mmCIF file of C-alpha atoms in Angstrom:
data_model
loop_
_atom_site.group_PDB
_atom_site.id
_atom_site.type_symbol
_atom_site.label_atom_id
_atom_site.label_comp_id
_atom_site.label_asym_id
_atom_site.label_seq_id
_atom_site.Cartn_x
_atom_site.Cartn_y
_atom_site.Cartn_z
ATOM 1 C CA UNK U 17 26.665 46.567 -79.615
ATOM 2 C CA UNK U 18 23.325 47.416 -77.925
ATOM 3 C CA UNK U 19 21.904 47.804 -81.099
ATOM 4 C CA UNK U 20 23.445 44.479 -82.274
ATOM 5 C CA UNK U 21 21.535 42.976 -78.715
ATOM 6 C CA UNK U 22 18.098 44.893 -79.548
ATOM 7 C CA UNK U 23 18.178 43.469 -82.624
ATOM 8 C CA UNK U 24 18.287 39.787 -82.132
ATOM 9 C CA UNK U 25 15.958 40.150 -79.311
ATOM 10 C CA UNK U 26 13.671 41.753 -81.415
ATOM 11 C CA UNK U 27 14.157 39.362 -84.353
ATOM 12 C CA UNK U 28 13.635 36.532 -82.358
ATOM 13 C CA UNK U 29 10.732 37.535 -80.861
ATOM 14 C CA UNK U 30 9.373 37.729 -84.400
ATOM 15 C CA UNK U 31 10.313 34.208 -85.442
ATOM 16 C CA UNK U 32 8.733 33.382 -81.337
ATOM 17 C CA UNK U 33 5.784 35.309 -82.590
ATOM 18 C CA UNK U 34 4.918 33.228 -85.219
ATOM 19 C CA UNK U 35 5.974 30.079 -84.619
ATOM 20 C CA UNK U 36 2.862 30.464 -81.853
ATOM 21 C CA UNK U 37 0.734 32.044 -83.495
ATOM 22 C CA UNK U 38 -1.774 29.246 -83.504
ATOM 23 C CA UNK U 39 -1.159 28.004 -80.289
ATOM 24 C CA UNK U 40 -3.399 29.307 -77.670
ATOM 25 C CA UNK U 41 -1.410 30.579 -74.006
ATOM 26 C CA UNK U 42 -2.312 27.425 -72.112
ATOM 27 C CA UNK U 43 -1.098 25.263 -74.924
ATOM 28 C CA UNK U 44 1.916 27.040 -74.625
ATOM 29 C CA UNK U 45 2.338 27.117 -70.784
ATOM 30 C CA UNK U 46 1.476 22.891 -71.256
ATOM 31 C CA UNK U 47 4.263 22.756 -73.675
ATOM 32 C CA UNK U 48 6.300 24.954 -71.652
ATOM 33 C CA UNK U 49 5.559 22.849 -68.530
ATOM 34 C CA UNK U 50 5.125 18.829 -69.193
ATOM 35 C CA UNK U 51 6.344 17.513 -66.528
ATOM 36 C CA UNK U 52 8.016 14.547 -69.059
ATOM 37 C CA UNK U 53 9.835 17.575 -70.299
ATOM 38 C CA UNK U 54 11.703 19.168 -67.322
ATOM 39 C CA UNK U 55 15.442 18.027 -67.394
ATOM 40 C CA UNK U 56 16.583 15.908 -64.362
ATOM 41 C CA UNK U 57 20.655 18.100 -64.206
ATOM 42 C CA UNK U 58 21.550 17.799 -60.806
ATOM 43 C CA UNK U 59 20.430 13.473 -60.131
ATOM 44 C CA UNK U 60 23.206 12.629 -57.794
ATOM 45 C CA UNK U 61 23.037 15.102 -56.163
ATOM 46 C CA UNK U 62 18.823 15.674 -56.013
ATOM 47 C CA UNK U 63 18.489 11.819 -54.616
ATOM 48 C CA UNK U 64 21.234 12.842 -51.826
ATOM 49 C CA UNK U 65 19.392 15.497 -51.471
ATOM 50 C CA UNK U 66 15.938 14.221 -51.083
ATOM 51 C CA UNK U 67 17.350 11.516 -48.762
ATOM 52 C CA UNK U 68 18.944 13.702 -46.395
ATOM 53 C CA UNK U 69 15.060 15.005 -46.186
ATOM 54 C CA UNK U 70 13.685 11.600 -45.696
ATOM 55 C CA UNK U 71 15.645 11.536 -43.083
ATOM 56 C CA UNK U 72 15.531 14.461 -41.373
ATOM 57 C CA UNK U 73 11.248 13.680 -42.064
ATOM 58 C CA UNK U 74 11.441 10.261 -40.281
ATOM 59 C CA UNK U 75 13.151 11.113 -37.515
ATOM 60 C CA UNK U 76 11.550 15.351 -36.620
ATOM 61 C CA UNK U 77 8.963 16.872 -38.968
ATOM 62 C CA UNK U 78 6.860 13.186 -39.372
ATOM 63 C CA UNK U 79 6.634 12.997 -35.423
ATOM 64 C CA UNK U 80 6.226 16.688 -34.742
ATOM 65 C CA UNK U 81 3.520 16.510 -37.398
ATOM 66 C CA UNK U 82 1.531 13.778 -35.792
ATOM 67 C CA UNK U 83 1.910 15.551 -32.686
ATOM 68 C CA UNK U 84 0.178 18.262 -33.857
ATOM 69 C CA UNK U 85 -2.796 16.162 -35.890
ATOM 70 C CA UNK U 86 -3.972 15.487 -32.027
ATOM 71 C CA UNK U 87 -4.599 18.822 -31.084
ATOM 72 C CA UNK U 88 -8.417 19.383 -31.072
ATOM 73 C CA UNK U 89 -10.085 20.203 -34.835
ATOM 74 C CA UNK U 90 -10.451 24.159 -34.564
ATOM 75 C CA UNK U 91 -7.266 25.194 -33.596
ATOM 76 C CA UNK U 92 -6.170 22.928 -35.947
ATOM 77 C CA UNK U 93 -8.988 24.496 -38.146
ATOM 78 C CA UNK U 94 -7.513 28.180 -37.158
ATOM 79 C CA UNK U 95 -4.224 27.852 -37.607
ATOM 80 C CA UNK U 96 -4.669 26.395 -41.428
ATOM 81 C CA UNK U 97 -6.867 29.493 -41.355
ATOM 82 C CA UNK U 98 -4.808 32.191 -40.475
ATOM 83 C CA UNK U 99 -1.794 30.656 -42.389
ATOM 84 C CA UNK U 100 -3.484 30.496 -45.414
ATOM 85 C CA UNK U 101 -4.941 34.397 -45.005
ATOM 86 C CA UNK U 102 -1.237 35.379 -44.900
ATOM 87 C CA UNK U 103 -0.251 33.944 -48.370
ATOM 88 C CA UNK U 104 -1.980 35.950 -49.586
ATOM 89 C CA UNK U 105 0.757 38.829 -49.185
ATOM 90 C CA UNK U 106 2.014 37.234 -51.387
ATOM 91 C CA UNK U 107 -0.968 35.929 -53.848
ATOM 92 C CA UNK U 108 -2.291 39.220 -54.551
ATOM 93 C CA UNK U 109 0.561 41.438 -56.375
ATOM 94 C CA UNK U 110 0.447 38.074 -57.995
ATOM 95 C CA UNK U 111 -2.899 38.181 -59.530
ATOM 96 C CA UNK U 112 -2.546 41.154 -60.918
ATOM 97 C CA UNK U 113 0.568 40.356 -62.204
ATOM 98 C CA UNK U 114 -1.211 37.919 -64.303
ATOM 99 C CA UNK U 115 -3.399 40.121 -65.170
ATOM 100 C CA UNK U 116 -6.049 38.714 -62.681
ATOM 101 C CA UNK U 117 -7.508 41.959 -61.347
ATOM 102 C CA UNK U 118 -10.522 40.569 -60.427
ATOM 103 C CA UNK U 119 -9.223 37.969 -58.535
ATOM 104 C CA UNK U 120 -6.842 40.295 -57.204
ATOM 105 C CA UNK U 121 -10.039 42.414 -55.311
ATOM 106 C CA UNK U 122 -11.388 39.309 -53.850
ATOM 107 C CA UNK U 123 -8.879 37.995 -52.566
ATOM 108 C CA UNK U 124 -8.154 41.204 -50.965
ATOM 109 C CA UNK U 125 -11.687 42.048 -49.631
ATOM 110 C CA UNK U 126 -10.724 38.594 -48.586
ATOM 111 C CA UNK U 127 -7.261 39.232 -46.754
ATOM 112 C CA UNK U 128 -8.673 42.674 -45.136
ATOM 113 C CA UNK U 129 -12.276 41.096 -43.516
ATOM 114 C CA UNK U 130 -10.174 37.535 -42.356
ATOM 115 C CA UNK U 131 -7.761 39.668 -40.476
ATOM 116 C CA UNK U 132 -10.149 42.102 -39.141
ATOM 117 C CA UNK U 133 -12.742 39.920 -38.005
ATOM 118 C CA UNK U 134 -11.533 37.062 -38.684
ATOM 119 C CA UNK U 135 -9.447 37.644 -35.543
ATOM 120 C CA UNK U 136 -5.767 37.560 -37.877
ATOM 121 C CA UNK U 137 -8.165 35.281 -40.114
ATOM 122 C CA UNK U 138 -8.419 32.685 -37.761
ATOM 123 C CA UNK U 139 -11.924 32.325 -38.396
ATOM 124 C CA UNK U 140 -12.379 32.326 -42.551
ATOM 125 C CA UNK U 141 -15.206 34.827 -42.139
ATOM 126 C CA UNK U 142 -15.116 35.911 -45.762
ATOM 127 C CA UNK U 143 -15.641 31.927 -47.077
ATOM 128 C CA UNK U 144 -18.881 32.532 -44.499
ATOM 129 C CA UNK U 145 -20.202 35.195 -46.557
ATOM 130 C CA UNK U 146 -19.787 33.457 -49.689
ATOM 131 C CA UNK U 147 -16.712 34.209 -50.420
ATOM 132 C CA UNK U 148 -14.529 32.090 -52.841
ATOM 133 C CA UNK U 149 -11.478 31.069 -51.235
ATOM 134 C CA UNK U 150 -8.874 30.904 -55.200
ATOM 135 C CA UNK U 151 -5.794 29.040 -56.007
ATOM 136 C CA UNK U 152 -2.321 30.901 -54.093
ATOM 137 C CA UNK U 153 -0.089 32.337 -56.447
ATOM 138 C CA UNK U 154 3.710 32.620 -56.356
ATOM 139 C CA UNK U 155 6.334 34.110 -58.348
ATOM 140 C CA UNK U 156 7.305 30.651 -60.137
ATOM 141 C CA UNK U 157 3.885 30.352 -61.260
ATOM 142 C CA UNK U 158 3.803 34.452 -62.133
ATOM 143 C CA UNK U 159 7.160 33.398 -64.276
ATOM 144 C CA UNK U 160 5.554 30.465 -65.489
ATOM 145 C CA UNK U 161 2.940 32.226 -66.919
ATOM 146 C CA UNK U 162 5.184 34.431 -68.573
ATOM 147 C CA UNK U 163 6.390 31.834 -70.821
ATOM 148 C CA UNK U 164 9.664 31.355 -68.667
ATOM 149 C CA UNK U 165 10.796 27.735 -68.234
ATOM 150 C CA UNK U 166 11.172 25.610 -65.295
ATOM 151 C CA UNK U 167 14.552 24.552 -65.916
ATOM 152 C CA UNK U 168 16.307 21.771 -64.292
ATOM 153 C CA UNK U 169 14.370 19.910 -61.261
ATOM 154 C CA UNK U 170 16.186 20.352 -58.415
ATOM 155 C CA UNK U 171 16.125 18.868 -54.688
ATOM 156 C CA UNK U 172 16.201 21.896 -52.094
ATOM 157 C CA UNK U 173 17.279 20.549 -48.661
ATOM 158 C CA UNK U 174 14.712 20.462 -46.064
ATOM 159 C CA UNK U 175 12.425 22.710 -48.517
ATOM 160 C CA UNK U 176 12.375 20.091 -50.707
ATOM 161 C CA UNK U 177 11.300 19.384 -54.621
ATOM 162 C CA UNK U 178 11.357 22.438 -56.735
ATOM 163 C CA UNK U 179 12.831 23.821 -60.316
ATOM 164 C CA UNK U 180 15.479 26.491 -61.141
ATOM 165 C CA UNK U 181 12.970 28.926 -61.698
ATOM 166 C CA UNK U 182 10.595 28.544 -59.173
ATOM 167 C CA UNK U 183 13.401 28.603 -57.070
ATOM 168 C CA UNK U 184 14.742 31.398 -58.172
ATOM 169 C CA UNK U 185 11.749 33.188 -57.946
ATOM 170 C CA UNK U 186 10.808 32.334 -54.541
ATOM 171 C CA UNK U 187 13.924 35.350 -53.461
ATOM 172 C CA UNK U 188 11.906 38.292 -54.344
ATOM 173 C CA UNK U 189 10.062 37.329 -51.494
ATOM 174 C CA UNK U 190 12.847 38.305 -49.536
ATOM 175 C CA UNK U 191 13.914 41.669 -51.750
ATOM 176 C CA UNK U 192 10.922 42.860 -50.972
ATOM 177 C CA UNK U 193 7.999 40.708 -52.391
ATOM 178 C CA UNK U 194 6.338 39.623 -49.496
ATOM 179 C CA UNK U 195 4.800 41.926 -46.934
ATOM 180 C CA UNK U 196 4.714 39.909 -44.088
ATOM 181 C CA UNK U 197 8.621 38.977 -44.943
ATOM 182 C CA UNK U 198 9.138 43.425 -44.829
ATOM 183 C CA UNK U 199 7.274 43.858 -41.916
ATOM 184 C CA UNK U 200 8.946 41.262 -39.481
ATOM 185 C CA UNK U 201 12.459 40.588 -40.672
ATOM 186 C CA UNK U 202 12.975 43.335 -43.292
ATOM 187 C CA UNK U 203 11.770 46.193 -40.842
ATOM 188 C CA UNK U 204 10.837 45.068 -37.580
ATOM 189 C CA UNK U 205 8.010 46.787 -36.565
ATOM 190 C CA UNK U 206 7.220 46.570 -31.575
ATOM 191 C CA UNK U 207 4.775 44.787 -33.433
ATOM 192 C CA UNK U 208 6.234 41.717 -35.566
ATOM 193 C CA UNK U 209 10.091 40.471 -35.754
ATOM 194 C CA UNK U 210 11.815 37.515 -37.634
ATOM 195 C CA UNK U 211 10.301 35.479 -35.016
ATOM 196 C CA UNK U 212 6.806 36.058 -36.442
ATOM 197 C CA UNK U 213 7.651 35.588 -39.767
ATOM 198 C CA UNK U 214 10.496 32.092 -38.972
ATOM 199 C CA UNK U 215 6.773 30.805 -36.846
ATOM 200 C CA UNK U 216 5.012 31.064 -40.041
ATOM 201 C CA UNK U 217 6.795 29.613 -42.085
ATOM 202 C CA UNK U 218 7.365 26.295 -39.657
ATOM 203 C CA UNK U 219 3.785 26.249 -39.175
ATOM 204 C CA UNK U 220 2.746 26.247 -42.724
ATOM 205 C CA UNK U 221 5.408 23.757 -43.288
ATOM 206 C CA UNK U 222 4.056 21.885 -40.198
ATOM 207 C CA UNK U 223 0.359 22.143 -41.623
ATOM 208 C CA UNK U 224 1.238 21.292 -44.421
ATOM 209 C CA UNK U 225 2.682 17.698 -43.617
ATOM 210 C CA UNK U 226 -0.081 17.065 -41.490
ATOM 211 C CA UNK U 227 -2.357 17.022 -43.636
ATOM 212 C CA UNK U 228 -0.553 15.199 -45.831
ATOM 213 C CA UNK U 229 0.623 12.085 -43.647
ATOM 214 C CA UNK U 230 -1.569 9.524 -45.004
ATOM 215 C CA UNK U 231 -0.823 10.382 -48.804
ATOM 216 C CA UNK U 232 3.286 10.621 -48.119
ATOM 217 C CA UNK U 233 3.264 7.311 -46.800
ATOM 218 C CA UNK U 234 0.391 5.289 -48.941
ATOM 219 C CA UNK U 235 2.905 6.536 -51.904
ATOM 220 C CA UNK U 236 6.254 5.504 -50.086
ATOM 221 C CA UNK U 237 4.475 2.258 -49.961
ATOM 222 C CA UNK U 238 3.425 1.926 -53.307
ATOM 223 C CA UNK U 239 6.200 3.523 -55.344
ATOM 224 C CA UNK U 240 9.028 1.394 -57.472
ATOM 225 C CA UNK U 241 10.717 4.536 -56.830
ATOM 226 C CA UNK U 242 9.475 6.314 -54.096
ATOM 227 C CA UNK U 243 11.895 9.853 -55.680
ATOM 228 C CA UNK U 244 10.918 9.674 -58.447
ATOM 229 C CA UNK U 245 7.283 9.369 -57.726
ATOM 230 C CA UNK U 246 7.659 12.561 -55.184
ATOM 231 C CA UNK U 247 9.429 14.093 -58.027
ATOM 232 C CA UNK U 248 6.609 13.525 -61.093
ATOM 233 C CA UNK U 249 3.676 13.891 -58.420
ATOM 234 C CA UNK U 250 5.200 17.821 -57.535
ATOM 235 C CA UNK U 251 5.915 18.880 -61.589
ATOM 236 C CA UNK U 252 2.219 17.263 -61.875
ATOM 237 C CA UNK U 253 0.792 19.323 -59.051
ATOM 238 C CA UNK U 254 2.836 22.925 -60.226
ATOM 239 C CA UNK U 255 1.017 22.920 -63.798
ATOM 240 C CA UNK U 256 -1.763 22.305 -62.237
ATOM 241 C CA UNK U 257 -1.685 25.164 -60.225
ATOM 242 C CA UNK U 258 -0.116 27.496 -62.926
ATOM 243 C CA UNK U 259 -3.000 26.822 -65.402
ATOM 244 C CA UNK U 260 -5.001 26.979 -62.453
ATOM 245 C CA UNK U 261 -6.930 23.688 -63.186
ATOM 246 C CA UNK U 262 -8.636 23.817 -59.292
ATOM 247 C CA UNK U 263 -9.336 27.810 -59.263
ATOM 248 C CA UNK U 264 -11.921 28.046 -56.765
ATOM 249 C CA UNK U 265 -10.564 25.641 -53.330
ATOM 250 C CA UNK U 266 -12.288 24.466 -50.675
ATOM 251 C CA UNK U 267 -11.552 25.155 -47.284
ATOM 252 C CA UNK U 268 -10.750 22.261 -44.592
ATOM 253 C CA UNK U 269 -13.638 21.783 -42.279
ATOM 254 C CA UNK U 270 -13.914 19.431 -38.896
ATOM 255 C CA UNK U 271 -14.767 16.625 -41.453
ATOM 256 C CA UNK U 272 -12.120 17.091 -43.457
ATOM 257 C CA UNK U 273 -9.351 16.316 -41.001
ATOM 258 C CA UNK U 274 -11.664 13.593 -39.468
ATOM 259 C CA UNK U 275 -11.319 11.420 -42.845
ATOM 260 C CA UNK U 276 -7.543 12.123 -42.878
ATOM 261 C CA UNK U 277 -7.093 11.061 -39.724
ATOM 262 C CA UNK U 278 -9.354 7.545 -40.569
#
C-alpha cells in the first residue's frame, strides 16, 4: 500500500514538473493564487459572518479605533513600531523557510537593535541606522511560496477575511511557531503571561483599524457590494504579499498619521 502511494506521488510530481517546466515560480504563484480563481465555497455563511463582524465593528471596534487616533502621534507611532517589531518573531523563521537567508539576517538585526536600544521596539532605531524594513511574512505566505493553493475563501468571526490555507497555517502560531506566544501563553515566565500576548493581538488589530478607518469608509461608500469589494481587496493584497511586490516598506511617521486624519 505504501509502495503504491509513493509510486503515485512520484509519478504525479514527474507529470507536474513537466507541465510547468517552462513556467517560472512567480508565474506558478500567480496562477495558483489568482484572486479570480479562489473558490467561494461558503458564501452564505461568509456573508452572515461578514454582516455580524460589520455590526461589531460599528458598535465596538471603529469607535475604539477613533479614540485611539486621539492619542499623540509619538505614542501611536511607538505602539505601532513595537507591534511591528514583535511580528519579526514570525517573519524571521518564514524568511528562512522561503530561502530568504539574507533578509532573515537583516530582520534579526532589526529585531535585536530595536528590542534593546529601541526600548522593546518603541523606537525604530534600525530605520535611523539605515536598515530597511522588509515585508512581513507569515506561515500562510510560506505555504503559498511552496505552491500550496489558497483553498476556499472564508470569513472568520471577528478576524475577518482569510482562506482555508491561511487560516489553517495560522494555527502553527499556537503549536510552537510563534516565539512570543511560546513565552507568554505556552510557557508563562515571571516577566510575561497570556495577558501580554492578548494585549499585543488586540493592539495590532486596533492599530490596523485606526490606520484604515478612512479607507474602509470610502470603500463602503463607493462599493456596490461591500462584501465582494472587501473579498477582492483582501485576495489582491495577499497575492502582493506572497509575491513580495512591495518588499521594502516604509514606516509611518507623524506626517503619515496627519494625512490619515485629514
